[in-house]
């Protein structure tokens, strides 16, 4: 593929729909595109003028072009999407969407199921509602459900061991199902109402509540009628706050705002006329495409990708995307129902679109401001550290534990735009002695940089250690053992006053620590990285410590599974009572035998 002659290839291309793949000298895929007429589209890359910088860079690396002719444009779009997803070509737009979307989950296998927040969906278990565009909006919805329908949200272990109602019952956010203050039938009725609301049928729900209120009043059940009235009032207030228009159904509103070299896509999710929330996306990589082309690439990636995004009956776009009927047919085929894609709208839809545009513009302005500030901070840091070039990738490590319990090490990563949370990692320390921070740091760094040396992770320009000379020495030993001498290493330690701005920097190669001016932007960047590593380490340590402390000693005993643990806890009333029970009492518990009771007794009392 060394002798690349575009004219020879262009002559053989048909005037038919299909997909083209541009390959480099090693046969790697540089770019994948679709076309209604392959010959015209591919030829546009080799015209004499009018190409932007990124397109010219792409063309300079092309050594071959492969095409696949399809029966129609729809097949071309689907094939293009599958190839991009499989190969991740460097010049194609990538959708930066690393988060698992939030759902609301109800475990219907229980008599009084709780309403829970979950990220990611597990098939075949209970009822799932979502995905929602943001975690905050999902929690707000759960909060409304608690207030309106008084469904429980407590953990099953708490629910199973209550003898009196908790504070949630006192403030009228739970119906006290744990102590039998509501029947299963009434609870199921409340759950059905919540399901109607979560499925976007709030007006149907209000009509049902109206009928129930009238019926309860006619039967002189005034307390129940008042409860239905209060539920209706909350739902109507929520409709008003969310700008509900019940004449409109399920709509996604997608707007794009662009500046030189960067674009922001804002998505508003509307279900049953109710605004559920919004989210921003930042298309990465790719050529410097116009907004229309970016939207045309975004829509199939978003709806046909792996993010479990529901396809609404209507998708509104801020810019025309060529043949909108093309996208409509592809989305309709994916969900088995009609989907309308368009960029012309008015009245309520125009208001939603303006909201999406405003969100995209605001996010873009804030992002650009942060990026300018980030560049200023990197320039200052390069000056402090004596670097010839601006650092791009920076990593920081911190250790967290409570008197040696549940020791974890955090690794946070910053790039030229700030925190890169998708690359954050946490290390549960396994080998180091409890309380030995130096050994814990050595273990975490060794595990991390073995992968760096193996090419699995990019090499950072700067490695920051939260600590002084001892921690820096551990880091240098690891880097030296692995031959990673190009990494600039430093430790950041608080001064005697432990005040922000009075930190000492222990830079490898310097005999003495330095203290930059408190207003130096480079120091502010190091403080930000250090504080983020500290926050992340504490968060993960608390999770690990909490998990260790709530783990029941019954777990891990052969023959005692979840169901039998629950039976024992119900029978004795708690773990302390089980530990105080004798062999005969254990053997007489439901589901227990003399042999199993002996095993449990021995395990709880440290006997072999």
Coordinates of C-alpha atoms in Angstrom, one line a residue:
X1 CA 0.0 0.0 0.0
X2 CA 3.0 2.3 -0.4
X3 CA 2.1 3.5 -3.9
X4 CA -1.2 5.2 -3.3
X5 CA -2.9 6.7 -6.4
X6 CA -6.2 8.3 -5.5
X7 CA -7.2 8.8 -9.1
X8 CA -7.0 5.1 -9.9
X9 CA -9.3 4.3 -6.9
X10 CA -11.7 7.1 -7.7
X11 CA -12.2 5.9 -11.2
X12 CA -13.5 2.6 -9.9
X13 CA -16.0 3.9 -7.4
X14 CA -19.7 3.6 -8.1
X15 CA -22.4 6.2 -7.9
X16 CA -24.2 4.1 -5.3
X17 CA -24.7 4.2 -1.5
X18 CA -22.2 2.6 0.8
X19 CA -19.4 2.9 3.3
X20 CA -15.7 3.8 2.7
X21 CA -12.7 3.1 4.9
X22 CA -9.5 5.1 4.7
X23 CA -6.4 3.0 5.6
X24 CA -2.9 3.9 6.6
X25 CA 0.4 2.3 5.6
X26 CA 0.0 -0.5 8.2
X27 CA -3.6 -1.2 7.1
X28 CA -5.1 0.5 10.1
X29 CA -8.4 2.3 9.7
X30 CA -8.0 6.1 9.8
X31 CA -11.6 7.1 9.0
X32 CA -14.9 5.5 8.2
X33 CA -17.6 7.4 6.4
X34 CA -20.9 6.8 4.6
X35 CA -22.2 8.2 1.4
X36 CA -25.3 8.2 -0.8
X37 CA -23.0 8.3 -3.8
X38 CA -19.6 6.9 -3.0
X39 CA -17.8 8.4 -6.0
X40 CA -18.8 12.0 -5.2
X41 CA -18.2 11.8 -1.5
X42 CA -14.7 10.2 -1.6
X43 CA -13.6 12.5 -4.5
X44 CA -14.3 15.5 -2.2
X45 CA -11.3 14.6 -0.1
X46 CA -8.9 15.0 -3.0
X47 CA -10.0 18.3 -4.5
X48 CA -7.3 20.9 -4.9
X49 CA -8.5 23.4 -2.3
X50 CA -11.0 24.1 0.4
X51 CA -9.9 21.4 2.8
X52 CA -9.4 22.2 6.5
X53 CA -6.2 21.3 8.4
X54 CA -7.4 18.1 10.0
X55 CA -8.8 16.8 6.6
X56 CA -5.5 17.5 4.9
X57 CA -3.7 15.6 7.7
X58 CA -6.0 12.7 7.2
X59 CA -5.4 12.7 3.4
X60 CA -1.6 12.8 3.9
X61 CA -1.8 9.5 5.8
X62 CA -4.1 7.6 3.4
X63 CA -2.5 4.7 1.6
X64 CA -5.6 2.8 0.6
X65 CA -9.4 3.1 0.4
X66 CA -11.8 0.2 0.8
X67 CA -15.5 0.6 0.0
X68 CA -18.6 -1.5 0.7
X69 CA -21.6 -0.9 -1.5
X70 CA -25.0 -1.2 0.4
X71 CA -28.5 -1.6 -0.9
X72 CA -29.6 1.8 0.5
X73 CA -28.6 4.7 2.7
X74 CA -30.0 3.1 5.9
X75 CA -27.8 0.1 5.5
X76 CA -24.8 2.4 5.0
X77 CA -25.5 4.3 8.2
X78 CA -25.8 1.2 10.2
X79 CA -22.7 -0.3 8.8
X80 CA -20.8 2.9 9.4
X81 CA -21.9 3.0 13.0
X82 CA -20.9 -0.6 13.6
X83 CA -17.4 -0.1 12.0
X84 CA -16.8 3.0 14.1
X85 CA -17.9 1.2 17.3
X86 CA -15.6 -1.8 16.5
X87 CA -12.5 0.0 15.4
X88 CA -12.6 3.5 16.9
X89 CA -10.8 5.3 14.0
X90 CA -8.7 8.3 15.1
X91 CA -10.3 10.8 12.7
X92 CA -13.9 9.9 13.5
X93 CA -15.9 11.7 16.0
X94 CA -16.1 9.9 19.4
X95 CA -18.9 10.4 21.8
X96 CA -17.4 11.1 25.3
X97 CA -20.0 9.4 27.4
X98 CA -18.2 7.2 30.0
X99 CA -20.9 7.3 32.6
X100 CA -23.4 4.6 33.3
X101 CA -26.9 6.2 33.1
X102 CA -29.0 6.2 36.3
X103 CA -32.2 4.2 36.6
X104 CA -34.9 3.7 39.2
X105 CA -35.3 0.1 40.3
X106 CA -38.1 -1.6 42.1
X107 CA -37.6 -5.2 43.2
X108 CA -41.1 -6.6 42.6
X109 CA -40.2 -10.0 44.1
X110 CA -40.8 -8.4 47.6
X111 CA -44.1 -7.8 49.3
X112 CA -43.1 -4.2 50.1
X113 CA -40.5 -3.3 47.5
X114 CA -38.2 -0.3 47.9
X115 CA -37.6 2.4 45.3
X116 CA -33.8 2.5 44.6
X117 CA -31.3 4.5 42.6
X118 CA -29.1 2.3 40.3
X119 CA -26.5 3.0 37.6
X120 CA -26.7 0.5 34.8
X121 CA -29.5 -1.9 34.2
X122 CA -29.6 -5.6 35.0
X123 CA -32.0 -7.6 32.9
X124 CA -34.8 -9.7 34.3
X125 CA -35.0 -8.3 37.9
X126 CA -38.0 -6.2 38.9
X127 CA -39.2 -3.0 37.3
X128 CA -36.7 -0.5 35.8
X129 CA -37.5 3.1 34.9
X130 CA -35.1 5.2 32.9
X131 CA -32.5 5.9 31.9
X132 CA -32.6 9.4 33.3
X133 CA -30.2 12.1 32.0
X134 CA -28.6 12.9 35.3
X135 CA -28.1 11.4 38.8
X136 CA -29.5 14.6 40.5
X137 CA -32.7 14.5 38.5
X138 CA -33.1 10.8 39.3
X139 CA -32.8 11.4 43.1
X140 CA -35.2 14.3 42.9
X141 CA -37.7 12.0 41.3
X142 CA -37.2 9.4 44.0
X143 CA -37.7 12.2 46.6
X144 CA -41.0 13.2 45.0
X145 CA -42.1 9.5 45.0
X146 CA -41.4 9.2 48.7
X147 CA -43.3 12.4 49.5
X148 CA -46.3 11.5 47.2
X149 CA -46.6 7.7 47.5
X150 CA -44.7 7.1 50.8
X151 CA -42.8 4.1 49.3
X152 CA -39.9 2.9 51.4
X153 CA -36.3 3.5 50.4
X154 CA -34.5 1.8 53.3
X155 CA -32.2 -1.2 52.9
X156 CA -33.7 -4.6 53.3
X157 CA -31.6 -5.4 56.4
X158 CA -33.1 -2.3 58.1
X159 CA -36.6 -3.1 56.9
X160 CA -36.5 -6.7 58.2
X161 CA -35.4 -5.7 61.8
X162 CA -37.5 -2.7 62.6
X163 CA -39.8 -2.9 65.7
X164 CA -41.2 0.6 65.3
X165 CA -41.4 3.1 62.4
X166 CA -38.4 5.3 61.7
X167 CA -38.2 9.0 61.2
X168 CA -39.2 8.7 57.5
X169 CA -42.6 7.6 58.7
X170 CA -42.9 10.5 61.2
X171 CA -42.3 13.1 58.5
X172 CA -44.7 11.4 56.1
X173 CA -42.2 10.0 53.6
X174 CA -42.9 6.4 54.3
X175 CA -46.1 4.4 55.1
X176 CA -44.5 2.3 57.9
X177 CA -44.7 -1.0 55.9
X178 CA -41.9 -2.4 58.1
X179 CA -44.2 -2.7 61.1
X180 CA -47.5 -3.5 59.2
X181 CA -49.0 0.0 59.2
X182 CA -50.1 -0.5 55.6
X183 CA -51.6 -3.5 53.9
X184 CA -49.9 -5.2 50.9
X185 CA -52.8 -4.3 48.7
X186 CA -52.6 -0.6 49.6
X187 CA -48.9 -0.6 49.2
X188 CA -49.3 -2.2 45.7
X189 CA -51.8 0.5 44.8
X190 CA -49.3 3.2 45.7
X191 CA -46.6 1.4 43.8
X192 CA -48.8 1.2 40.7
X193 CA -49.4 5.0 41.0
X194 CA -45.7 5.6 41.2
X195 CA -45.2 3.4 38.1
X196 CA -47.7 5.4 36.2
X197 CA -45.8 8.6 37.1
X198 CA -42.4 7.1 36.2
X199 CA -43.7 5.9 32.8
X200 CA -44.7 9.4 31.9
X201 CA -48.5 9.0 32.4
X202 CA -48.9 11.6 35.1
X203 CA -52.2 12.9 33.7
X204 CA -53.7 9.4 33.7
X205 CA -52.5 9.1 37.3
X206 CA -54.2 12.4 38.3
X207 CA -57.4 11.3 36.7
X208 CA -57.3 8.1 38.6
X209 CA -56.6 9.9 41.9
X210 CA -59.5 12.2 41.2
X211 CA -61.9 9.3 40.9
X212 CA -60.5 7.6 44.0
X213 CA -60.8 10.9 46.0
X214 CA -64.5 11.2 44.9
X215 CA -65.2 7.6 45.8
X216 CA -63.5 7.9 49.2
X217 CA -65.4 11.1 50.0
X218 CA -68.7 9.5 49.0
X219 CA -68.0 6.6 51.3
X220 CA -67.2 9.1 54.1
X221 CA -63.6 8.0 54.2
X222 CA -62.4 11.5 54.5
X223 CA -58.8 10.8 55.7
X224 CA -58.2 8.6 52.6
X225 CA -59.8 11.3 50.4
X226 CA -57.5 13.9 51.9
X227 CA -54.5 11.6 51.1
X228 CA -55.5 11.3 47.4
X229 CA -56.0 15.1 47.3
X230 CA -52.5 15.7 48.7
X231 CA -51.0 13.3 46.1
X232 CA -52.8 15.2 43.3
X233 CA -51.6 18.5 44.6
X234 CA -48.0 17.4 44.6
X235 CA -48.2 16.0 41.1
X236 CA -49.8 19.2 39.7
X237 CA -47.2 21.4 41.4
X238 CA -44.5 19.2 39.8
X239 CA -46.1 19.5 36.4
X240 CA -46.1 23.3 36.8
X241 CA -42.5 23.4 37.9
X242 CA -41.4 21.3 35.0
X243 CA -43.3 23.2 32.4
X244 CA -45.5 20.2 31.5
X245 CA -47.6 20.4 28.4
X246 CA -49.7 17.3 28.2
X247 CA -50.4 17.8 24.5
X248 CA -46.9 16.7 23.7
X249 CA -45.4 13.3 24.2
X250 CA -41.9 11.9 24.3
X251 CA -39.3 14.2 22.8
X252 CA -35.5 14.5 22.8
X253 CA -34.2 18.0 22.0
X254 CA -30.6 18.2 20.7
X255 CA -28.8 21.4 20.2
X256 CA -25.1 22.1 19.2
X257 CA -23.0 25.1 19.7
X258 CA -19.5 25.4 18.2
X259 CA -16.3 27.5 18.6
X260 CA -13.1 27.0 16.7
X261 CA -11.8 23.5 17.6
X262 CA -14.5 22.6 20.0
X263 CA -18.3 21.8 20.1
X264 CA -20.8 21.1 22.8
X265 CA -24.0 19.1 22.3
X266 CA -26.8 19.7 24.8
X267 CA -29.6 17.1 25.2
X268 CA -32.9 17.8 26.8
X269 CA -35.1 14.8 27.7
X270 CA -38.9 15.4 27.7
X271 CA -41.3 12.5 28.5
X272 CA -45.0 13.0 28.5
X273 CA -44.4 16.7 28.1
X274 CA -42.4 16.6 31.4
X275 CA -38.8 17.8 31.3
X276 CA -36.6 15.2 33.1
X277 CA -33.3 16.9 32.8
X278 CA -30.4 17.7 30.4
X279 CA -26.9 16.6 29.7
X280 CA -23.9 17.9 27.7
X281 CA -21.7 15.9 25.4
X282 CA -18.3 16.9 24.0
X283 CA -17.5 15.2 20.6
X284 CA -13.9 14.3 20.6
X285 CA -11.4 13.7 17.8
X286 CA -12.7 13.7 14.3
X287 CA -12.4 16.2 11.5
X288 CA -13.4 19.9 11.9
X289 CA -16.9 19.2 10.7
X290 CA -19.8 21.7 10.5
X291 CA -22.5 21.5 13.2
X292 CA -24.8 19.6 10.7
X293 CA -22.2 16.9 10.2
X294 CA -21.5 16.6 13.9
X295 CA -25.2 16.2 14.7
X296 CA -25.6 13.6 12.0
X297 CA -22.7 11.6 13.5
X298 CA -23.9 12.1 17.1
X299 CA -27.5 10.8 16.7
X300 CA -26.8 7.2 15.6
X301 CA -23.9 6.9 18.1
X302 CA -26.1 8.1 20.9
X303 CA -29.2 6.0 20.2
X304 CA -27.6 2.9 18.6
X305 CA -24.6 2.7 21.0
X306 CA -24.3 0.8 24.3
X307 CA -25.7 3.5 26.6
X308 CA -29.2 2.0 26.9
X309 CA -30.8 5.3 25.7
X310 CA -34.5 5.1 24.9
X311 CA -35.6 6.4 21.6
X312 CA -38.5 8.8 21.8
X313 CA -41.3 9.3 19.3
X314 CA -39.7 12.6 18.2
X315 CA -36.1 14.0 18.0
X316 CA -35.7 17.7 17.5
X317 CA -32.4 19.0 16.1
X318 CA -31.0 22.5 16.1
X319 CA -29.6 22.1 12.6
X320 CA -30.7 20.2 9.5
X321 CA -28.8 17.0 9.0
X322 CA -29.3 16.3 5.3
X323 CA -31.8 13.6 4.8
X324 CA -33.7 13.5 8.1
X325 CA -36.0 10.8 6.8
X326 CA -32.9 8.6 6.6
X327 CA -32.2 8.9 10.4
X328 CA -35.9 8.5 11.1
X329 CA -36.1 5.2 9.3
X330 CA -33.0 3.9 11.1
X331 CA -34.2 4.8 14.5
X332 CA -37.7 3.5 13.8
X333 CA -36.2 0.2 12.7
X334 CA -34.2 0.0 16.0
X335 CA -37.3 0.5 18.2
X336 CA -40.1 -0.9 16.1
X337 CA -42.2 2.2 16.1
X338 CA -42.4 5.5 14.2
X339 CA -39.7 8.1 15.0
X340 CA -39.8 11.7 13.7
X341 CA -36.5 13.5 13.2
X342 CA -36.7 17.2 12.3
X343 CA -35.4 20.7 12.8
X344 CA -38.5 22.7 12.2
X345 CA -40.7 23.5 15.2
X346 CA -42.6 26.3 17.0
X347 CA -44.5 27.1 20.2
X348 CA -43.5 24.7 23.0
X349 CA -40.9 22.9 20.9
X350 CA -39.2 26.2 20.0
X351 CA -39.0 27.0 23.7
X352 CA -37.4 23.7 24.5
X353 CA -34.9 24.2 21.7
X354 CA -34.0 27.6 22.9
X355 CA -33.4 26.1 26.4
X356 CA -31.1 23.4 24.9
X357 CA -29.2 26.1 22.9
X358 CA -28.8 28.2 26.0
X359 CA -27.4 25.2 28.0
X360 CA -25.0 24.4 25.2
X361 CA -23.8 27.9 24.9
X362 CA -23.3 28.3 28.7
X363 CA -21.5 25.0 29.0
X364 CA -19.2 25.9 26.1
X365 CA -18.3 29.4 27.5
X366 CA -17.5 27.9 30.9
X367 CA -15.5 25.1 29.3
X368 CA -13.4 27.6 27.3
X369 CA -12.8 29.8 30.3
X370 CA -11.6 26.8 32.3
X371 CA -9.3 25.7 29.4
X372 CA -7.7 29.1 29.2
X373 CA -7.2 29.1 33.0
X374 CA -5.8 25.5 32.7
X375 CA -3.2 26.6 30.1
X376 CA -2.1 29.5 32.4
X377 CA -1.7 27.1 35.3
X378 CA 0.3 24.6 33.2
X379 CA 2.6 27.3 32.0
X380 CA 3.3 28.3 35.6
X381 CA 3.9 24.7 36.6
X382 CA 6.3 24.2 33.8
X383 CA 8.2 27.2 35.0
X384 CA 8.3 26.0 38.6
X385 CA 9.5 22.5 37.6
X386 CA 11.9 23.7 34.9
X387 CA 10.2 21.8 32.1
X388 CA 10.9 22.6 28.5
X389 CA 7.3 21.9 27.4
X390 CA 3.9 22.2 29.0
X391 CA 2.9 19.1 30.9
X392 CA -0.2 17.3 29.4
X393 CA -0.8 14.3 31.6
X394 CA -0.4 14.6 35.4
X395 CA -1.0 11.9 38.0
X396 CA -1.2 12.1 41.7
X397 CA -1.3 9.4 44.5
X398 CA -2.6 9.6 48.0
X399 CA -3.0 7.0 50.8
X400 CA -6.0 6.8 53.1
X401 CA -6.8 4.5 56.1
X402 CA -8.1 4.6 59.6
X403 CA -5.4 3.3 62.0
X404 CA -4.3 0.9 59.3
X405 CA -7.9 -0.4 58.6
X406 CA -9.0 -0.7 54.9
X407 CA -5.9 1.0 53.4
X408 CA -6.5 2.3 49.9
X409 CA -4.4 4.4 47.5
X410 CA -6.0 6.8 45.0
X411 CA -4.7 7.7 41.6
X412 CA -6.2 10.8 39.9
X413 CA -5.3 12.0 36.4
X414 CA -5.4 15.5 35.0
X415 CA -4.8 16.4 31.4
X416 CA -4.7 19.7 29.5
X417 CA -8.4 20.3 30.2
X418 CA -8.5 19.4 33.9
X419 CA -9.6 16.2 35.8
X420 CA -9.8 13.1 33.6
X421 CA -12.2 11.1 35.8
X422 CA -12.5 8.2 33.4
X423 CA -8.8 7.4 34.1
X424 CA -9.1 7.6 38.0
X425 CA -8.1 4.4 39.8
X426 CA -8.1 3.1 43.3
X427 CA -5.8 0.4 44.7
X428 CA -6.9 -1.7 47.7
X429 CA -3.6 -2.3 49.5
X430 CA -3.0 -6.0 50.0
X431 CA 0.6 -6.7 50.9
X432 CA 1.8 -3.7 52.9
X433 CA 1.7 -3.9 56.7
X434 CA -1.2 -2.0 58.2
X435 CA -0.3 1.6 58.9
X436 CA 2.9 1.5 56.8
X437 CA 2.2 4.4 54.4
X438 CA 5.6 4.1 52.6
X439 CA 5.0 0.4 51.8
X440 CA 1.4 1.1 50.7
X441 CA 2.7 3.9 48.4
X442 CA 5.3 1.6 47.0
X443 CA 2.8 -1.2 46.3
X444 CA 0.3 1.1 44.6
X445 CA 2.9 2.8 42.4
X446 CA 4.4 -0.6 41.5
X447 CA 1.0 -2.0 40.4
X448 CA 0.2 1.2 38.4
X449 CA 3.5 1.7 36.6
X450 CA 4.0 -1.9 35.7
X451 CA 1.0 -1.3 33.5
X452 CA 2.4 1.9 32.2
X453 CA 5.7 0.2 31.3
X454 CA 3.6 -2.5 29.5
X455 CA 2.0 0.1 27.3
X456 CA -1.5 -0.3 28.7
X457 CA -1.6 3.2 30.2
X458 CA 0.0 6.4 28.8
X459 CA 3.2 7.6 30.5
X460 CA 2.5 10.8 32.6
X461 CA 4.6 13.9 32.2
X462 CA 4.4 14.7 35.9
X463 CA 3.9 12.4 38.9
X464 CA 2.7 14.2 42.1
X465 CA 2.9 12.4 45.5
X466 CA 0.9 13.7 48.4
X467 CA 3.8 13.7 51.0
X468 CA 7.4 14.6 51.6
X469 CA 10.8 13.1 50.9
X470 CA 10.0 9.6 52.2
X471 CA 7.0 9.2 49.8
X472 CA 9.0 10.7 46.9
X473 CA 11.8 8.2 47.6
X474 CA 9.4 5.3 47.3
X475 CA 8.1 6.7 44.0
X476 CA 11.7 7.1 42.6
X477 CA 12.6 3.6 43.6
X478 CA 9.6 2.2 41.6
X479 CA 10.2 4.4 38.6
X480 CA 13.9 3.5 38.6
X481 CA 13.2 -0.2 38.8
X482 CA 10.9 0.1 35.8
X483 CA 13.2 2.4 33.8
X484 CA 10.7 5.2 33.7
X485 CA 13.2 8.0 34.1
X486 CA 11.4 10.5 31.9
X487 CA 8.6 11.2 34.5
X488 CA 9.1 14.4 36.4
X489 CA 8.5 13.5 40.1
X490 CA 7.7 15.8 43.0
X491 CA 6.0 15.6 46.4
X492 CA 3.7 18.3 47.8
X493 CA 3.7 18.6 51.6
X494 CA 1.9 21.0 53.9
X495 CA 4.1 23.4 55.8
X496 CA 4.3 23.8 59.6
X497 CA 1.1 26.0 59.7
X498 CA -0.7 23.5 57.4
X499 CA -2.3 26.4 55.6
X500 CA -3.2 26.4 51.9
X501 CA -0.5 28.4 50.0
X502 CA 2.3 27.5 52.4
X503 CA 3.1 24.1 50.8
X504 CA 6.6 22.9 50.3
X505 CA 7.5 21.1 47.0
X506 CA 10.0 18.3 47.1
X507 CA 11.2 18.2 43.5
X508 CA 13.4 15.3 42.5
X509 CA 16.8 16.5 41.6
X510 CA 16.6 19.5 44.0
X511 CA 18.7 19.3 47.2
X512 CA 16.2 21.5 49.1
X513 CA 12.4 21.9 48.9
X514 CA 11.0 25.1 47.5
X515 CA 7.9 27.1 48.4
X516 CA 6.4 28.9 45.4
X517 CA 4.5 32.1 45.9
X518 CA 1.0 31.5 47.2
X519 CA -0.5 33.2 44.2
X520 CA 1.4 31.1 41.6
X521 CA -1.1 29.5 39.2
X522 CA 1.2 26.4 39.0
X523 CA 0.9 25.9 42.8
X524 CA -2.9 26.3 42.5
X525 CA -2.9 23.5 39.9
X526 CA -0.9 21.2 42.2
X527 CA -3.2 22.0 45.1
X528 CA -6.2 21.1 42.9
X529 CA -4.6 17.8 41.9
X530 CA -3.6 17.0 45.5
X531 CA -7.0 17.9 46.9
X532 CA -8.7 15.8 44.3
X533 CA -6.5 12.8 45.1
X534 CA -7.2 13.3 48.8
X535 CA -11.0 13.5 48.2
X536 CA -11.0 10.4 46.0
X537 CA -8.9 8.4 48.5
X538 CA -11.1 9.3 51.5
X539 CA -14.3 8.4 49.5
X540 CA -13.0 5.0 48.5
X541 CA -11.5 4.3 51.9
X542 CA -14.9 5.0 53.6
X543 CA -16.6 2.8 51.1
X544 CA -14.1 0.0 51.8
X545 CA -14.3 0.5 55.6
X546 CA -18.1 0.6 55.6
X547 CA -18.3 -2.6 53.5
X548 CA -15.9 -4.4 55.8
X549 CA -17.9 -3.3 58.9
X550 CA -21.3 -4.3 57.6
X551 CA -20.1 -7.6 56.4
X552 CA -21.8 -10.2 58.6
X553 CA -19.6 -12.8 60.3
X554 CA -22.2 -15.3 59.0
X555 CA -21.0 -14.7 55.4
X556 CA -18.4 -17.2 54.3
X557 CA -19.7 -20.0 56.5
X558 CA -20.2 -23.1 54.4
X559 CA -23.8 -24.0 54.1
X560 CA -25.1 -20.6 55.3
X561 CA -26.4 -18.7 52.2
X562 CA -28.3 -15.4 52.0
X563 CA -31.7 -17.0 52.7
X564 CA -30.5 -18.9 55.8
X565 CA -28.7 -15.8 57.1
X566 CA -32.0 -13.9 56.9
X567 CA -33.8 -16.8 58.6
X568 CA -31.3 -16.8 61.5
X569 CA -31.5 -13.0 61.9
X570 CA -35.3 -13.0 61.9
X571 CA -35.4 -15.9 64.4
X572 CA -32.9 -14.5 66.9
X573 CA -33.5 -10.8 66.2
X574 CA -29.9 -9.8 65.5
X575 CA -26.3 -10.8 65.1
X576 CA -25.4 -10.3 68.8
X577 CA -28.2 -12.7 69.8
X578 CA -27.0 -15.3 67.3
X579 CA -23.4 -15.1 68.7
X580 CA -24.8 -15.5 72.2
X581 CA -26.9 -18.6 71.3
X582 CA -25.9 -22.1 72.3
X583 CA -25.6 -25.1 70.1
X584 CA -29.1 -26.4 71.0
X585 CA -30.7 -23.0 70.3
X586 CA -28.9 -22.8 66.9
X587 CA -30.0 -26.3 66.0
X588 CA -33.6 -25.5 66.8
X589 CA -33.7 -22.4 64.5
X590 CA -35.6 -22.7 61.1
X591 CA -33.5 -24.3 58.4
X592 CA -30.8 -25.5 60.7
X593 CA -29.5 -29.0 61.5
X594 CA -27.3 -30.2 64.4
X595 CA -24.3 -30.5 62.0
X596 CA -24.8 -27.1 60.5
X597 CA -25.4 -25.5 64.0
X598 CA -22.0 -27.0 65.0
X599 CA -20.3 -25.4 62.0
X600 CA -21.9 -22.0 62.7
X601 CA -21.1 -22.1 66.4
X602 CA -17.5 -23.0 65.7
X603 CA -17.1 -20.2 63.1
X604 CA -18.6 -17.5 65.4
X605 CA -16.5 -18.5 68.4
X606 CA -13.2 -19.0 66.6
X607 CA -13.1 -22.7 67.1
X608 CA -11.6 -25.0 64.5

